[in-house]
Structures are given as structure tokens and as C-alpha cells.
Amino acid sequence: MTLDRKTWARNMEALDRDIEKQRERERKARERSARNAQRKIDRLRKELSDAGELNDFEEQFAESVGERIDKYGSAFANPSLGRPGDALSSAQKRVVSAMKKKAKDAKKAAKAAQAEEPEPEAEAPPRAPFKPRIVE
């Protein structure tokens, strides 16, 4: 089966369009992954700082990863450290996971401390003395 030049050109254009669509989908997925990672790190950072559990390493980690995600769309450059479409490397994901566990534990501790505090009982307003009805 031989293809003439026009048929071959049409086939190549269709193939190029398909490849371009795939690249666009991958680009959007990378951007979405970066936004999600940034949002997750910001949320964890806020939760830990509100609980007073944020240490210097976690603060610097969140800051530097956030800067790299904003600038490059990914927080790591070496493809052997993570999957190509991911915004965080495997090691960075472990740190984020540890931060998530720490935030969850801090939230549980705060909830337990709040449950231990007895609620002050509100005094009932004074009632009028009982008067029986006498029907005669």
C-alpha cells in the first residue's frame, strides 16, 4: 500500500494534533498537581502554626517548596526522584505526610483537651414557689 504525499501529510498533521493535545493535557495536569501541592502545604503550615507545632525545619521546607513550585511548577528537578508529572519528589511527599500526621495529632490533642474541660453549668433562673390549685 503506497501513500501519496497529500495522504501522508494529512496523516502526519492528524498525528501532530493528537500529540499536541496530549502535551496540553499533561501540561494542565502538571499545573493542577502543582496547585494542589501548594494548597496542601499552605494548609498544613497554617494548621501547624495555629496549633503551635510548626518547627523551623517545617517552616523553611514549606517556604522553599512553595517558592520552587511557584517558579518552576515543580519542587524537584531530577526525574529519578519522583514521577514526571508530580510537583513533589518522593522524599518531599514523605515530609508532607509527616506534617499531615503531626497536624492530625495536634488537632486530636486539642479536641481531647477541650473535651476534658467541664462546661460551666448555667444556673437556672429562680422559680416562683409552688402554689397548689384548690378547687372547691
PDB file of C-alpha atoms in Angstrom, residues 83-130:
ATOM      1  CA  ARG A  83       7.259  10.778  38.731  1.00  0.00           C
ATOM      2  CA  PRO A  84       7.447  13.243  35.829  1.00  0.00           C
ATOM      3  CA  GLY A  85       4.016  14.843  36.353  1.00  0.00           C
ATOM      4  CA  ASP A  86       4.299  15.233  40.117  1.00  0.00           C
ATOM      5  CA  ALA A  87       5.032  18.535  41.818  1.00  0.00           C
ATOM      6  CA  LEU A  88       6.791  16.923  44.794  1.00  0.00           C
ATOM      7  CA  SER A  89       9.534  14.304  44.930  1.00  0.00           C
ATOM      8  CA  SER A  90       9.121  11.101  46.917  1.00  0.00           C
ATOM      9  CA  ALA A  91      11.153  12.478  49.837  1.00  0.00           C
ATOM     10  CA  GLN A  92       9.160  15.719  49.846  1.00  0.00           C
ATOM     11  CA  LYS A  93       5.935  13.708  49.896  1.00  0.00           C
ATOM     12  CA  ARG A  94       7.199  11.876  52.989  1.00  0.00           C
ATOM     13  CA  VAL A  95       7.863  15.196  54.744  1.00  0.00           C
ATOM     14  CA  VAL A  96       4.389  16.456  53.794  1.00  0.00           C
ATOM     15  CA  SER A  97       2.917  13.192  55.077  1.00  0.00           C
ATOM     16  CA  ALA A  98       4.748  13.635  58.396  1.00  0.00           C
ATOM     17  CA  MET A  99       3.443  17.211  58.622  1.00  0.00           C
ATOM     18  CA  LYS A 100      -0.076  15.929  57.924  1.00  0.00           C
ATOM     19  CA  LYS A 101       0.213  13.316  60.686  1.00  0.00           C
ATOM     20  CA  LYS A 102       1.552  15.924  63.103  1.00  0.00           C
ATOM     21  CA  ALA A 103      -1.329  18.297  62.291  1.00  0.00           C
ATOM     22  CA  LYS A 104      -3.847  15.495  62.749  1.00  0.00           C
ATOM     23  CA  ASP A 105      -2.343  14.552  66.134  1.00  0.00           C
ATOM     24  CA  ALA A 106      -2.335  18.202  67.242  1.00  0.00           C
ATOM     25  CA  LYS A 107      -5.972  18.533  66.234  1.00  0.00           C
ATOM     26  CA  LYS A 108      -6.852  15.371  68.201  1.00  0.00           C
ATOM     27  CA  ALA A 109      -4.964  16.626  71.265  1.00  0.00           C
ATOM     28  CA  ALA A 110      -6.752  19.973  71.130  1.00  0.00           C
ATOM     29  CA  LYS A 111     -10.101  18.237  70.804  1.00  0.00           C
ATOM     30  CA  ALA A 112      -9.308  15.928  73.745  1.00  0.00           C
ATOM     31  CA  ALA A 113      -8.207  18.864  75.900  1.00  0.00           C
ATOM     32  CA  GLN A 114     -11.390  20.695  75.055  1.00  0.00           C
ATOM     33  CA  ALA A 115     -13.487  17.629  75.936  1.00  0.00           C
ATOM     34  CA  GLU A 116     -11.779  17.325  79.344  1.00  0.00           C
ATOM     35  CA  GLU A 117     -12.784  20.832  80.349  1.00  0.00           C
ATOM     36  CA  PRO A 118     -16.182  20.662  82.030  1.00  0.00           C
ATOM     37  CA  GLU A 119     -18.611  23.143  80.644  1.00  0.00           C
ATOM     38  CA  PRO A 120     -19.721  25.649  83.235  1.00  0.00           C
ATOM     39  CA  GLU A 121     -23.286  24.878  84.114  1.00  0.00           C
ATOM     40  CA  ALA A 122     -25.574  27.796  83.696  1.00  0.00           C
ATOM     41  CA  GLU A 123     -27.695  28.391  86.738  1.00  0.00           C
ATOM     42  CA  ALA A 124     -31.375  28.135  86.151  1.00  0.00           C
ATOM     43  CA  PRO A 125     -33.323  31.289  86.885  1.00  0.00           C
ATOM     44  CA  PRO A 126     -35.059  31.263  90.270  1.00  0.00           C
ATOM     45  CA  ARG A 127     -38.554  29.848  90.100  1.00  0.00           C
ATOM     46  CA  ALA A 128     -41.608  31.091  91.853  1.00  0.00           C
ATOM     47  CA  PRO A 129     -42.693  28.948  94.783  1.00  0.00           C
ATOM     48  CA  PHE A 130     -45.240  26.231  94.051  1.00  0.00           C
TER      49      PHE A 130
END
